[in-house]
Coordinates of C-alpha atoms and ligand atoms in Angstrom, one line a residue:
X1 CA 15.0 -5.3 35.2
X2 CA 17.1 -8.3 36.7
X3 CA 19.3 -9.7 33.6
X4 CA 17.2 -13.2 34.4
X5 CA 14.0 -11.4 33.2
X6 CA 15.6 -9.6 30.2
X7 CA 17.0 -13.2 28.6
X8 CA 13.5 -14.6 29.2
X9 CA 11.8 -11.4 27.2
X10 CA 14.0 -11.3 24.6
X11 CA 13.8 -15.7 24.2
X12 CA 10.2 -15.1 23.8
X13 CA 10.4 -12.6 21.5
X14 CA 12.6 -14.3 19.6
X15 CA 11.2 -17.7 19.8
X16 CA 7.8 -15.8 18.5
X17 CA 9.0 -13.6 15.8
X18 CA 12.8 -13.9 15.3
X19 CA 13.5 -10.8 16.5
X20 CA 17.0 -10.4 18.4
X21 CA 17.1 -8.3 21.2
X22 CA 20.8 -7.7 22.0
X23 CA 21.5 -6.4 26.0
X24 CA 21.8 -3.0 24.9
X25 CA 18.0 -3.0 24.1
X26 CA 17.1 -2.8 28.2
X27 CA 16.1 1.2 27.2
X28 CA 13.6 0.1 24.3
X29 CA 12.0 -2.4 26.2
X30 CA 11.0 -0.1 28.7
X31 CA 10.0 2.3 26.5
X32 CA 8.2 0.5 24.3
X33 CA 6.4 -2.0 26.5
X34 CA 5.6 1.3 29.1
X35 CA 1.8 1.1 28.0
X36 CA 1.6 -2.7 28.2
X37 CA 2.8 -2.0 31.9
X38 CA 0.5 0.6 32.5
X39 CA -2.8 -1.1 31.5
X40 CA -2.0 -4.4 33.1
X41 CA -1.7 -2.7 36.2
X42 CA 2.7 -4.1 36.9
X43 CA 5.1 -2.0 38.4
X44 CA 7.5 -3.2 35.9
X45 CA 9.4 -5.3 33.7
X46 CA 10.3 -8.2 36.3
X47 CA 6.3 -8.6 37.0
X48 CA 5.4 -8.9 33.3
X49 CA 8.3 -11.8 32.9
X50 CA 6.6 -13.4 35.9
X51 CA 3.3 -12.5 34.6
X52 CA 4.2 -14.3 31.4
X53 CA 5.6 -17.0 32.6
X54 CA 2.6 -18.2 34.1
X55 CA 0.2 -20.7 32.2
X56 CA -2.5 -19.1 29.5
X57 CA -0.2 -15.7 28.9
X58 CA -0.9 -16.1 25.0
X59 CA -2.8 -12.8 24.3
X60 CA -0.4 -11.0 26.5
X61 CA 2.8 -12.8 25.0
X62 CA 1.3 -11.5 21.3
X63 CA 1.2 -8.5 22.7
X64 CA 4.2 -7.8 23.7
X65 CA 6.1 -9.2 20.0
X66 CA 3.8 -7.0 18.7
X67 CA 4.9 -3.9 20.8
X68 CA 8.6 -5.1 20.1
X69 CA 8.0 -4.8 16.3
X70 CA 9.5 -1.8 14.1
X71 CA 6.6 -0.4 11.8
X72 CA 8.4 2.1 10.2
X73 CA 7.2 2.4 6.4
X74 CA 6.5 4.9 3.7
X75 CA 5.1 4.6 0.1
X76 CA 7.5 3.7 -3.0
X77 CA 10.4 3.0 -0.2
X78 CA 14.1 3.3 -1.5
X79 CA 12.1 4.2 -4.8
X80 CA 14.3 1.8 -7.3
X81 CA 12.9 -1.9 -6.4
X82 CA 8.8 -0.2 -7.6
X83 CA 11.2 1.0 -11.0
X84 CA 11.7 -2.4 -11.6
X85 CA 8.8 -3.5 -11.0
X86 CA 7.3 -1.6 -13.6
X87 CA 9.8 -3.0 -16.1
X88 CA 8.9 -6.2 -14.5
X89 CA 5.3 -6.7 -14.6
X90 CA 4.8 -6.0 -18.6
X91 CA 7.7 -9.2 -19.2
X92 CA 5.9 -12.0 -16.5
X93 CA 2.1 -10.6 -17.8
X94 CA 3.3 -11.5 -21.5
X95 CA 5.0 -15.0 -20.3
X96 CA 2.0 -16.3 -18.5
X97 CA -0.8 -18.6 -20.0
X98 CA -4.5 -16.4 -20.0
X99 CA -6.5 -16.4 -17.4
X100 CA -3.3 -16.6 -14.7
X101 CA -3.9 -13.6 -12.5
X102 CA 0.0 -12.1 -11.6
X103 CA 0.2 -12.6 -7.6
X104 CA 2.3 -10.4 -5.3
X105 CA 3.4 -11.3 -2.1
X106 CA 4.0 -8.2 0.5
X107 CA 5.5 -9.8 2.8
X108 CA 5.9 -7.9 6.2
X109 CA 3.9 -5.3 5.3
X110 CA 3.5 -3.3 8.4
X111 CA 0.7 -0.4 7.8
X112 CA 0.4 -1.1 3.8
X113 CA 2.4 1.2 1.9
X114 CA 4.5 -1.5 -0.3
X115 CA 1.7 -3.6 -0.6
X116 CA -0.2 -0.4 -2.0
X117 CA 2.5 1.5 -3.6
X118 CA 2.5 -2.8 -6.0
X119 CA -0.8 -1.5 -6.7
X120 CA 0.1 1.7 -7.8
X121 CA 2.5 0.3 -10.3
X122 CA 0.3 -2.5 -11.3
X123 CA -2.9 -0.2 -11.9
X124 CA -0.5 2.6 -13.8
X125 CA 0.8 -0.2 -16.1
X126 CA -3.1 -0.8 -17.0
X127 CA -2.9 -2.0 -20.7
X128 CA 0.6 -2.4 -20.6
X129 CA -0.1 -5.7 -18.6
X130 CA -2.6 -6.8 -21.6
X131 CA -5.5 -7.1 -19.1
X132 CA -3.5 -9.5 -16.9
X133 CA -5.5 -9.3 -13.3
X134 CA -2.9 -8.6 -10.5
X135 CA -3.6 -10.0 -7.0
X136 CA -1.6 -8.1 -4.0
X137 CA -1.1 -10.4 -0.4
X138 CA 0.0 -8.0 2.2
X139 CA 1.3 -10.0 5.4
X140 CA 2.7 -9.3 8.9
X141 CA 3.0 -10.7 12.6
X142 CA 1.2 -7.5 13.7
X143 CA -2.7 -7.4 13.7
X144 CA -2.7 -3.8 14.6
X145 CA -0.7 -3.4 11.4
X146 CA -2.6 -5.2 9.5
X147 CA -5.5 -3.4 10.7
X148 CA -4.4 -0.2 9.4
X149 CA -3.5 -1.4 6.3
X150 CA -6.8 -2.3 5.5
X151 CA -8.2 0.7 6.7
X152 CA -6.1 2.7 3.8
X153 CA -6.0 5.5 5.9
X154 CA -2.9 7.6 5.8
X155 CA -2.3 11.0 7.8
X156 CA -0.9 13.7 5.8
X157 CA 2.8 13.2 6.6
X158 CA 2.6 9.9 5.6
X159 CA 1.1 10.8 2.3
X160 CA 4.0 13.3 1.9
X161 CA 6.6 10.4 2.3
X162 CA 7.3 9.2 -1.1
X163 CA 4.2 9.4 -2.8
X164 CA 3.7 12.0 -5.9
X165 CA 1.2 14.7 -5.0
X166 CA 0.0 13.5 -8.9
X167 CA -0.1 9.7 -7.3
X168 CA -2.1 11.3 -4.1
X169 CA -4.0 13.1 -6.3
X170 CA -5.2 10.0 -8.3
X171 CA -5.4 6.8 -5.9
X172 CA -6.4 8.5 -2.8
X173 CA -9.2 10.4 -1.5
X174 CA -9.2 13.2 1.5
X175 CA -11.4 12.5 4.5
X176 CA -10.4 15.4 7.2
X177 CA -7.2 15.2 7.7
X178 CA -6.6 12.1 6.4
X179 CA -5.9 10.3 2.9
X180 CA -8.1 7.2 1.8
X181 CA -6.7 5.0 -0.3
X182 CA -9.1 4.2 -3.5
X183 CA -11.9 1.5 -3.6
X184 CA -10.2 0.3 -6.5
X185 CA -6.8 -0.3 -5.1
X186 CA -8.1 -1.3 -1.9
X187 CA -9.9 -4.0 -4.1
X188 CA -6.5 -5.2 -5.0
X189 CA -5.0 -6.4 -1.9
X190 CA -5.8 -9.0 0.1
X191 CA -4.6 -9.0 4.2
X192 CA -3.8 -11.8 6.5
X193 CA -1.7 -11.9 9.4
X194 CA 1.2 -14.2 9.1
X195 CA 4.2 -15.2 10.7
X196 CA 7.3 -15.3 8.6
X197 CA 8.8 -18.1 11.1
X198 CA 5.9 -20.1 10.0
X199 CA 5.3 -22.4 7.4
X200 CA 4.3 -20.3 3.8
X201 CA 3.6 -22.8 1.6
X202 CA -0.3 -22.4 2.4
X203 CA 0.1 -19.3 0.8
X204 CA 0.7 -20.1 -2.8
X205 CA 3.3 -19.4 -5.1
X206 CA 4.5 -15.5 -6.1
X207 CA 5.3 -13.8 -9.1
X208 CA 7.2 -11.3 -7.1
X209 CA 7.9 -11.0 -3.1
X210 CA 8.6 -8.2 -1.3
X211 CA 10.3 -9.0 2.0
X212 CA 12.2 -5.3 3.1
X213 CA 13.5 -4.1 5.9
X214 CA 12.5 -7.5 8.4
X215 CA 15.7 -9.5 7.9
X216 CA 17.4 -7.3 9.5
X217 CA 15.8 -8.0 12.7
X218 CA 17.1 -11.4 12.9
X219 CA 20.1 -13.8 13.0
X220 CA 21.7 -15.2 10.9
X221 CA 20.2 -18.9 10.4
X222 CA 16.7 -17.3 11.2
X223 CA 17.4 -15.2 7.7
X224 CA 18.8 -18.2 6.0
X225 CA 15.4 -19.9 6.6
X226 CA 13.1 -17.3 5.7
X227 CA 15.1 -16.7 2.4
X228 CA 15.5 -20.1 1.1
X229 CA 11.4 -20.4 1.7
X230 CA 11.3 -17.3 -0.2
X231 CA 12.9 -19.0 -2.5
X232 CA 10.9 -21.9 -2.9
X233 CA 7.9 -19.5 -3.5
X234 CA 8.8 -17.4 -6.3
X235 CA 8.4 -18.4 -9.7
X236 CA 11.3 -19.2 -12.1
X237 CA 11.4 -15.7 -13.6
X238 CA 10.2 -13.8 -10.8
X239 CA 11.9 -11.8 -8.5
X240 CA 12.4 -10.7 -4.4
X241 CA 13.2 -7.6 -3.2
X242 CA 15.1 -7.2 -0.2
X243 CA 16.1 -3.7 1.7
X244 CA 18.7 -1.6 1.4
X245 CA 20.5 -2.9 4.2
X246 CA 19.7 -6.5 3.3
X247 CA 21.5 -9.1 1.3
X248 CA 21.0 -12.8 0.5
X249 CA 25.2 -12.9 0.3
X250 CA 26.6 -15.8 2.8
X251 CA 23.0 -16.8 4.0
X252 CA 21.6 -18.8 0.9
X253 CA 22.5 -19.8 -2.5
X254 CA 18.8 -19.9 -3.7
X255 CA 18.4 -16.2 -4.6
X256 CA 21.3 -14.3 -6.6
X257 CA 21.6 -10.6 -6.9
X258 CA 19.5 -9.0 -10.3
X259 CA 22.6 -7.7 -12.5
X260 CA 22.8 -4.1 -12.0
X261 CA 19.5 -3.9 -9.9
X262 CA 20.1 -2.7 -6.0
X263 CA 17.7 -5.2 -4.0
X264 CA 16.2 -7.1 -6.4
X265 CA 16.8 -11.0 -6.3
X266 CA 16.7 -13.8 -8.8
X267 CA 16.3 -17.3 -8.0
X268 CA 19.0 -19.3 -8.7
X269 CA 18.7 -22.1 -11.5
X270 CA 19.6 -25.0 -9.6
X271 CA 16.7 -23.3 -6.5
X272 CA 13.8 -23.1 -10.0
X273 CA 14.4 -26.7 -10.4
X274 CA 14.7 -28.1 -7.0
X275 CA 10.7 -26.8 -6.8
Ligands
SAM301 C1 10.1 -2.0 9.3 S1 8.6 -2.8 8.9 C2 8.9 -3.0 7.2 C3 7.7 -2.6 6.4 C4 7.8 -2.7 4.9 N1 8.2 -4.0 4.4 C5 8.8 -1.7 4.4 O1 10.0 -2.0 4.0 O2 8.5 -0.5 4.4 C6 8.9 -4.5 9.6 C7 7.6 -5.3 9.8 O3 8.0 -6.6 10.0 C8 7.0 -7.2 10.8 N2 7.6 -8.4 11.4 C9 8.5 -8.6 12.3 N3 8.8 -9.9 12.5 C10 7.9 -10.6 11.7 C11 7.7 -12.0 11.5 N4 8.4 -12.9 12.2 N5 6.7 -12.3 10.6 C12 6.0 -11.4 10.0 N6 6.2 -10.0 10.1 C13 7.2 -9.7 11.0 C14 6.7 -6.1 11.8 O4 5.5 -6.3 12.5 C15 6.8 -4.8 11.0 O5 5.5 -4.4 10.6

């Protein structure tokens, strides 16, 4: 691949999803995008940047940010931010007026186990959220992913990943080899694909928002933007979880680190009132 055609894939990658690739990524590209290749019939990487430079390469062009994307998930990932949310949920159920359903936003939720580990929590709580309704919003660029994830259908290492065998036992049911997850938890979340470059205020306002293991993917102002519209989504006492690897430190002053709690954010006073 000439360097002229790797800066045009990676600026529309970026442009489309905020994903950097850095030069070193040459390898992954033609791993990754091997298939694409394949079944469009191009010898390689220079035709598809010619290919997609031409007028109407829109499906292809989501195809290819979608085969750039990282998928990788599990249930109850880094197990402490889903501890806190069980200490969480009980405190914003009793502070809300009746009738307010609790909403949670998954955001980049890849195949659907954060978004279903939330219901987990939420439907273990039961009466300890006072009969509060809970409403799950699992989001992501990819539509494959998003595909899955309302499918509910997990293979059996997945299931091993993080999830109690007492957990599997309750919420999910075997089909072959497969686990499906329950009608009722299903019945929790709601899917939708959505871009986390684009404008969220269509979406509501959150209780809680999980946005893990994305940020990481992008620059620097890229995560400044995303976080300080995180910001202006989450209620007053709510809270986001970032990943592990992921900070709000030096890229916006509208979230501050939970005291004592790894990943979980608080919005700032002066962010609550700005909204
Ligand atoms: C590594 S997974 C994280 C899944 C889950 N949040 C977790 O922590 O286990 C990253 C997900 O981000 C999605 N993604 C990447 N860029 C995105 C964007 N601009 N908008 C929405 N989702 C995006 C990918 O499709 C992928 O499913």
């Amino acid at each position: 691949m000439t360097p002229d055609s790797f800066a045009f894939l990676a600026g529309l990658v970026k442009a489309r999803s905020g994903i950097v690739l850095t030069a070193d990524k040459g390898y992954m590209l033609e791993t990754r995008l091997g298939p694409l290749l394949r079944r469009e019939g191009l010898p390689g990487l220079d035709a598809l940047a010619l290919r997609l430079r031409a007028p109407r390469a829109e499906a292809l062009t989501a195809e290819l940010v979608e085969a750039l994307t990282t998928n990788e998930s599990s249930f109850f990932r880094d197990g402490k931010p889903f501890e806190h949310l069980k200490r969480l949920l009980p405190r914003l159920a009793a502070a809300r007026p009746p009738g307010q359903p609790l909403r949670i936003w998954s955001a980049a939720c890849s195949s659907g186990q954060e978004a279903y580990s939330v219901a987990m929590v939420a439907a273990e709580l039961g009466a300890a959220l006072g009969g509060r309704r809970v409403e799950i919003l699992g989001t992501d660029l990819s539509r494959e992913m998003l595909d899955r994830a309302q499918d509910g259908l997990f293979s059996q290492f997945e299931v091993q990943r993080g999830l109690p065998v007492q957990m599997l036992v309750k919420h999910f049911r075997q089909e072959g080899s497969r686990w499906r997850v329950s009608a009722e938890l299903r019945a929790m979340v709601r899917w939708q694909a959505f871009n986390l470059l684009d404008d969220a205020r269509g979406l509501g306002r959150f209780d809680v928002i999980f946005c893990r293991n994305v940020l990481i993917y992008f620059d620097a102002p890229t995560k400044s933007r995303v976080l300080g519209m995180l910001a202006g989504m989450v209620a007053a006492d709510g809270v986001v979880y970032l990943g592990g690897a992921e900070t709000v430190l030096g890229l916006t002053d509208r979230l501050m680190p939970a005291a004592g709690e790894r990943g979980a954010y608080e919005p700032a006073r002066s962010a609550a009132k700005a909204d």
